[in-house]
Amino acid sequence: MRIQRRPQDRHRWIKYGLESVTDGERRVCADCRTPIRSYQYRFHPPESDLYERCVGFAWCPECRLYSGNMVHIPRRRVLVDLLADLPAERREALRGKEPELIDYLDRHFRMHGDKGDG
């Protein structure tokens, strides 16, 4: 049964991952068929042996559910930092509060489309 969400509702974390299905070359929410959005960022500095271990999020903008995990991103892959234009203090505050980060990223995607998907 689908839970109705209002646009102003904050995204909610789900423990066991976001259920999605393939629709052509993209992933869509298994519940509402909305394209899944995703974002990854590097957590460790380039000189670290853990540099390839990154934080990854996936969310459904319609159901307002998200999941986050540590993900492997090869060292040679350049990630787009959608938070780069923010002051360092604001950037760190968002990274410390996942629901606010996902809300921020979702607004970014609505304004800019899929450009800049990290």
N, C-alpha and C. Protein backbone atom coordinates (compact mmCIF):
# COMPACT_ATOMS: atom_id res chain seq x y z
N MET A 1 0.83 -1.17 0.00
CA MET A 1 0.00 0.00 0.00
C MET A 1 0.89 1.25 0.00
N ARG A 2 0.62 2.14 -0.89
CA ARG A 2 1.42 3.35 -1.04
C ARG A 2 1.03 4.39 0.00
N ILE A 3 2.04 4.99 0.62
CA ILE A 3 1.82 6.04 1.60
C ILE A 3 1.80 7.37 0.87
N GLN A 4 0.75 8.15 1.05
CA GLN A 4 0.67 9.46 0.41
C GLN A 4 1.57 10.43 1.15
N ARG A 5 2.37 11.17 0.42
CA ARG A 5 3.28 12.15 0.99
C ARG A 5 2.91 13.53 0.47
N ARG A 6 3.08 14.52 1.31
CA ARG A 6 2.91 15.90 0.89
C ARG A 6 4.28 16.43 0.48
N PRO A 7 4.36 17.34 -0.49
CA PRO A 7 5.66 17.85 -0.94
C PRO A 7 6.50 18.44 0.18
N GLN A 8 5.88 19.00 1.21
CA GLN A 8 6.66 19.60 2.29
C GLN A 8 7.18 18.58 3.28
N ASP A 9 6.74 17.33 3.19
CA ASP A 9 7.25 16.30 4.10
C ASP A 9 8.73 16.07 3.84
N ARG A 10 9.48 15.93 4.93
CA ARG A 10 10.92 15.65 4.84
C ARG A 10 11.13 14.21 4.36
N HIS A 11 12.21 13.98 3.65
CA HIS A 11 12.55 12.63 3.24
C HIS A 11 12.81 11.77 4.48
N ARG A 12 12.42 10.50 4.40
CA ARG A 12 12.60 9.58 5.51
C ARG A 12 13.52 8.45 5.09
N TRP A 13 14.43 8.08 5.98
CA TRP A 13 15.38 7.00 5.74
C TRP A 13 14.69 5.65 5.88
N ILE A 14 15.02 4.72 4.98
CA ILE A 14 14.51 3.36 5.11
C ILE A 14 15.71 2.43 5.28
N LYS A 15 15.57 1.53 6.20
CA LYS A 15 16.69 0.71 6.66
C LYS A 15 17.25 -0.26 5.62
N TYR A 16 16.40 -0.91 4.87
CA TYR A 16 16.88 -2.01 4.02
C TYR A 16 16.98 -1.64 2.55
N GLY A 17 17.17 -0.40 2.25
CA GLY A 17 17.36 0.00 0.86
C GLY A 17 16.06 0.35 0.16
N LEU A 18 16.19 1.15 -0.83
CA LEU A 18 15.07 1.62 -1.61
C LEU A 18 14.75 0.59 -2.69
N GLU A 19 13.53 0.13 -2.72
CA GLU A 19 13.16 -0.86 -3.74
C GLU A 19 12.96 -0.17 -5.07
N SER A 20 13.67 -0.66 -6.07
CA SER A 20 13.56 -0.08 -7.41
C SER A 20 13.58 -1.19 -8.45
N VAL A 21 13.14 -0.84 -9.65
CA VAL A 21 13.13 -1.77 -10.78
C VAL A 21 13.73 -1.05 -11.98
N THR A 22 14.16 -1.82 -12.94
CA THR A 22 14.74 -1.26 -14.15
C THR A 22 13.63 -0.85 -15.11
N ASP A 23 13.78 0.34 -15.68
CA ASP A 23 12.88 0.84 -16.72
C ASP A 23 13.78 1.35 -17.84
N GLY A 24 14.08 0.47 -18.78
CA GLY A 24 15.06 0.82 -19.81
C GLY A 24 16.44 0.88 -19.19
N GLU A 25 17.09 2.04 -19.29
CA GLU A 25 18.43 2.20 -18.74
C GLU A 25 18.44 2.91 -17.39
N ARG A 26 17.28 3.10 -16.79
CA ARG A 26 17.23 3.81 -15.51
C ARG A 26 16.52 2.98 -14.46
N ARG A 27 16.73 3.37 -13.21
CA ARG A 27 16.05 2.73 -12.09
C ARG A 27 14.86 3.61 -11.70
N VAL A 28 13.73 2.96 -11.43
CA VAL A 28 12.55 3.68 -10.98
C VAL A 28 12.05 3.06 -9.68
N CYS A 29 11.33 3.83 -8.91
CA CYS A 29 10.76 3.36 -7.65
C CYS A 29 9.80 2.21 -7.94
N ALA A 30 9.94 1.13 -7.20
CA ALA A 30 9.06 -0.03 -7.40
C ALA A 30 7.63 0.29 -7.05
N ASP A 31 7.40 1.29 -6.22
CA ASP A 31 6.06 1.63 -5.79
C ASP A 31 5.36 2.60 -6.72
N CYS A 32 6.03 3.73 -7.04
CA CYS A 32 5.35 4.78 -7.80
C CYS A 32 5.89 4.98 -9.21
N ARG A 33 6.97 4.27 -9.58
CA ARG A 33 7.57 4.33 -10.92
C ARG A 33 8.24 5.67 -11.24
N THR A 34 8.53 6.46 -10.22
CA THR A 34 9.26 7.71 -10.40
C THR A 34 10.75 7.38 -10.51
N PRO A 35 11.49 8.04 -11.42
CA PRO A 35 12.93 7.77 -11.51
C PRO A 35 13.64 8.03 -10.18
N ILE A 36 14.50 7.10 -9.81
CA ILE A 36 15.29 7.19 -8.59
C ILE A 36 16.43 8.19 -8.82
N ARG A 37 16.67 9.03 -7.85
CA ARG A 37 17.79 9.97 -7.92
C ARG A 37 18.90 9.44 -7.02
N SER A 38 20.13 9.78 -7.36
CA SER A 38 21.25 9.30 -6.55
C SER A 38 22.35 10.35 -6.48
N TYR A 39 23.17 10.21 -5.46
CA TYR A 39 24.28 11.12 -5.24
C TYR A 39 25.34 10.39 -4.43
N GLN A 40 26.60 10.59 -4.78
CA GLN A 40 27.71 10.01 -4.04
C GLN A 40 28.73 11.11 -3.77
N TYR A 41 29.39 10.99 -2.63
CA TYR A 41 30.50 11.91 -2.37
C TYR A 41 31.61 11.18 -1.63
N ARG A 42 32.81 11.70 -1.81
CA ARG A 42 33.99 11.11 -1.19
C ARG A 42 34.06 11.54 0.27
N PHE A 43 34.32 10.58 1.13
CA PHE A 43 34.37 10.82 2.56
C PHE A 43 35.81 10.95 3.05
N HIS A 44 36.73 10.28 2.38
CA HIS A 44 38.13 10.25 2.79
C HIS A 44 38.99 11.07 1.82
N PRO A 45 40.11 11.62 2.30
CA PRO A 45 41.00 12.41 1.42
C PRO A 45 41.70 11.52 0.40
N PRO A 46 42.17 12.12 -0.72
CA PRO A 46 42.80 11.34 -1.79
C PRO A 46 43.99 10.49 -1.35
N GLU A 47 44.72 10.93 -0.35
CA GLU A 47 45.90 10.16 0.08
C GLU A 47 45.54 8.95 0.94
N SER A 48 44.28 8.83 1.31
CA SER A 48 43.84 7.72 2.17
C SER A 48 43.66 6.42 1.37
N ASP A 49 43.98 5.30 2.01
CA ASP A 49 43.70 3.99 1.40
C ASP A 49 42.19 3.76 1.26
N LEU A 50 41.39 4.52 2.00
CA LEU A 50 39.93 4.37 1.96
C LEU A 50 39.26 5.35 1.01
N TYR A 51 40.04 6.03 0.18
CA TYR A 51 39.51 7.06 -0.73
C TYR A 51 38.37 6.53 -1.60
N GLU A 52 38.44 5.27 -2.00
CA GLU A 52 37.41 4.71 -2.88
C GLU A 52 36.13 4.34 -2.13
N ARG A 53 36.17 4.43 -0.83
CA ARG A 53 34.98 4.16 -0.02
C ARG A 53 34.22 5.48 0.16
N CYS A 54 33.05 5.57 -0.46
CA CYS A 54 32.30 6.81 -0.52
C CYS A 54 30.92 6.65 0.11
N VAL A 55 30.27 7.77 0.34
CA VAL A 55 28.90 7.78 0.83
C VAL A 55 27.99 7.88 -0.39
N GLY A 56 27.00 7.00 -0.46
CA GLY A 56 26.06 7.01 -1.58
C GLY A 56 24.63 7.05 -1.08
N PHE A 57 23.81 7.86 -1.72
CA PHE A 57 22.40 7.97 -1.40
C PHE A 57 21.56 7.68 -2.64
N ALA A 58 20.39 7.10 -2.42
CA ALA A 58 19.38 6.94 -3.48
C ALA A 58 18.05 7.32 -2.85
N TRP A 59 17.21 8.01 -3.62
CA TRP A 59 15.93 8.42 -3.06
C TRP A 59 14.86 8.53 -4.15
N CYS A 60 13.62 8.39 -3.69
CA CYS A 60 12.46 8.60 -4.56
C CYS A 60 11.89 9.96 -4.22
N PRO A 61 11.88 10.90 -5.18
CA PRO A 61 11.37 12.23 -4.90
C PRO A 61 9.85 12.25 -4.69
N GLU A 62 9.16 11.25 -5.16
CA GLU A 62 7.70 11.19 -5.00
C GLU A 62 7.31 10.58 -3.66
N CYS A 63 7.86 9.44 -3.33
CA CYS A 63 7.55 8.77 -2.06
C CYS A 63 8.27 9.42 -0.88
N ARG A 64 9.35 10.18 -1.19
CA ARG A 64 10.14 10.89 -0.18
C ARG A 64 10.82 9.94 0.80
N LEU A 65 11.31 8.83 0.25
CA LEU A 65 12.07 7.85 1.02
C LEU A 65 13.48 7.79 0.46
N TYR A 66 14.46 7.53 1.32
CA TYR A 66 15.84 7.43 0.84
C TYR A 66 16.58 6.34 1.60
N SER A 67 17.67 5.92 1.01
CA SER A 67 18.59 5.02 1.70
C SER A 67 20.01 5.53 1.45
N GLY A 68 20.88 5.20 2.38
CA GLY A 68 22.27 5.61 2.25
C GLY A 68 23.18 4.48 2.69
N ASN A 69 24.30 4.36 2.00
CA ASN A 69 25.26 3.30 2.28
C ASN A 69 26.66 3.77 1.93
N MET A 70 27.65 3.05 2.42
CA MET A 70 29.00 3.24 1.94
C MET A 70 29.09 2.47 0.62
N VAL A 71 29.64 3.10 -0.39
CA VAL A 71 29.73 2.50 -1.72
C VAL A 71 31.16 2.61 -2.23
N HIS A 72 31.53 1.70 -3.13
CA HIS A 72 32.86 1.73 -3.73
C HIS A 72 32.80 2.52 -5.03
N ILE A 73 33.61 3.58 -5.13
CA ILE A 73 33.73 4.38 -6.34
C ILE A 73 35.21 4.37 -6.72
N PRO A 74 35.55 3.87 -7.90
CA PRO A 74 36.97 3.80 -8.29
C PRO A 74 37.66 5.17 -8.16
N ARG A 75 38.90 5.13 -7.79
CA ARG A 75 39.71 6.33 -7.57
C ARG A 75 39.71 7.24 -8.81
N ARG A 76 39.72 6.65 -9.99
CA ARG A 76 39.82 7.45 -11.22
C ARG A 76 38.50 8.15 -11.60
N ARG A 77 37.38 7.74 -10.99
CA ARG A 77 36.10 8.38 -11.31
C ARG A 77 35.98 9.71 -10.56
N VAL A 78 35.72 10.76 -11.32
CA VAL A 78 35.57 12.09 -10.73
C VAL A 78 34.10 12.27 -10.36
N LEU A 79 33.85 12.63 -9.10
CA LEU A 79 32.49 12.87 -8.64
C LEU A 79 32.20 14.37 -8.66
N VAL A 80 31.02 14.74 -9.12
CA VAL A 80 30.59 16.12 -9.11
C VAL A 80 30.12 16.46 -7.70
N ASP A 81 30.68 17.51 -7.13
CA ASP A 81 30.31 17.93 -5.78
C ASP A 81 29.21 18.99 -5.87
N LEU A 82 27.97 18.57 -5.65
CA LEU A 82 26.84 19.49 -5.74
C LEU A 82 26.79 20.46 -4.56
N LEU A 83 27.65 20.25 -3.58
CA LEU A 83 27.70 21.14 -2.42
C LEU A 83 28.87 22.12 -2.50
N ALA A 84 29.65 22.06 -3.56
CA ALA A 84 30.89 22.84 -3.68
C ALA A 84 30.66 24.34 -3.55
N ASP A 85 29.54 24.85 -4.01
CA ASP A 85 29.28 26.30 -3.97
C ASP A 85 28.85 26.79 -2.59
N LEU A 86 28.60 25.88 -1.67
CA LEU A 86 28.15 26.26 -0.33
C LEU A 86 29.34 26.60 0.56
N PRO A 87 29.13 27.47 1.53
CA PRO A 87 30.20 27.70 2.52
C PRO A 87 30.50 26.39 3.24
N ALA A 88 31.75 26.22 3.65
CA ALA A 88 32.18 24.96 4.29
C ALA A 88 31.32 24.59 5.49
N GLU A 89 30.94 25.57 6.29
CA GLU A 89 30.12 25.29 7.47
C GLU A 89 28.76 24.71 7.09
N ARG A 90 28.14 25.28 6.06
CA ARG A 90 26.83 24.80 5.60
C ARG A 90 26.96 23.39 5.01
N ARG A 91 28.02 23.17 4.23
CA ARG A 91 28.27 21.87 3.61
C ARG A 91 28.41 20.78 4.68
N GLU A 92 29.19 21.07 5.71
CA GLU A 92 29.38 20.08 6.79
C GLU A 92 28.10 19.87 7.58
N ALA A 93 27.32 20.93 7.77
CA ALA A 93 26.04 20.79 8.49
C ALA A 93 25.09 19.88 7.71
N LEU A 94 25.04 20.03 6.39
CA LEU A 94 24.17 19.17 5.58
C LEU A 94 24.63 17.73 5.63
N ARG A 95 25.92 17.51 5.54
CA ARG A 95 26.44 16.14 5.56
C ARG A 95 26.20 15.47 6.92
N GLY A 96 25.99 16.26 7.95
CA GLY A 96 25.72 15.71 9.28
C GLY A 96 24.25 15.43 9.54
N LYS A 97 23.38 15.87 8.63
CA LYS A 97 21.93 15.67 8.79
C LYS A 97 21.37 15.15 7.47
N GLU A 98 21.35 13.84 7.35
CA GLU A 98 20.98 13.22 6.07
C GLU A 98 19.63 13.69 5.51
N PRO A 99 18.55 13.75 6.30
CA PRO A 99 17.28 14.20 5.69
C PRO A 99 17.38 15.60 5.08
N GLU A 100 18.10 16.50 5.75
CA GLU A 100 18.28 17.84 5.20
C GLU A 100 19.14 17.82 3.93
N LEU A 101 20.15 16.97 3.91
CA LEU A 101 20.99 16.82 2.72
C LEU A 101 20.16 16.32 1.54
N ILE A 102 19.35 15.30 1.77
CA ILE A 102 18.52 14.76 0.68
C ILE A 102 17.52 15.80 0.21
N ASP A 103 16.92 16.56 1.13
CA ASP A 103 16.00 17.63 0.73
C ASP A 103 16.72 18.66 -0.13
N TYR A 104 17.93 19.04 0.27
CA TYR A 104 18.72 20.01 -0.50
C TYR A 104 19.02 19.47 -1.89
N LEU A 105 19.49 18.22 -1.96
CA LEU A 105 19.83 17.62 -3.25
C LEU A 105 18.59 17.48 -4.13
N ASP A 106 17.46 17.13 -3.54
CA ASP A 106 16.23 16.98 -4.31
C ASP A 106 15.82 18.33 -4.92
N ARG A 107 15.93 19.40 -4.15
CA ARG A 107 15.64 20.74 -4.69
C ARG A 107 16.60 21.06 -5.84
N HIS A 108 17.88 20.71 -5.66
CA HIS A 108 18.87 20.95 -6.72
C HIS A 108 18.46 20.22 -8.01
N PHE A 109 18.08 18.95 -7.90
CA PHE A 109 17.70 18.18 -9.07
C PHE A 109 16.44 18.75 -9.73
N ARG A 110 15.49 19.21 -8.92
CA ARG A 110 14.27 19.81 -9.50
C ARG A 110 14.59 21.08 -10.26
N MET A 111 15.54 21.86 -9.75
CA MET A 111 15.91 23.12 -10.41
C MET A 111 16.78 22.91 -11.65
N HIS A 112 17.67 21.90 -11.60
CA HIS A 112 18.68 21.73 -12.65
C HIS A 112 18.51 20.46 -13.48
N GLY A 113 17.49 19.68 -13.20
CA GLY A 113 17.34 18.42 -13.91
C GLY A 113 18.39 17.43 -13.43
N ASP A 114 18.73 16.47 -14.27
CA ASP A 114 19.67 15.42 -13.88
C ASP A 114 21.12 15.84 -14.07
N LYS A 115 21.37 17.08 -14.50
CA LYS A 115 22.76 17.54 -14.67
C LYS A 115 23.45 17.59 -13.32
N GLY A 116 24.65 17.10 -13.30
CA GLY A 116 25.44 17.17 -12.09
C GLY A 116 25.23 16.00 -11.15
N ASP A 117 24.56 14.96 -11.60
CA ASP A 117 24.37 13.79 -10.74
C ASP A 117 25.72 13.24 -10.38
N GLY A 118 26.01 13.20 -9.08
CA GLY A 118 27.31 12.75 -8.62
C GLY A 118 27.34 11.29 -8.61
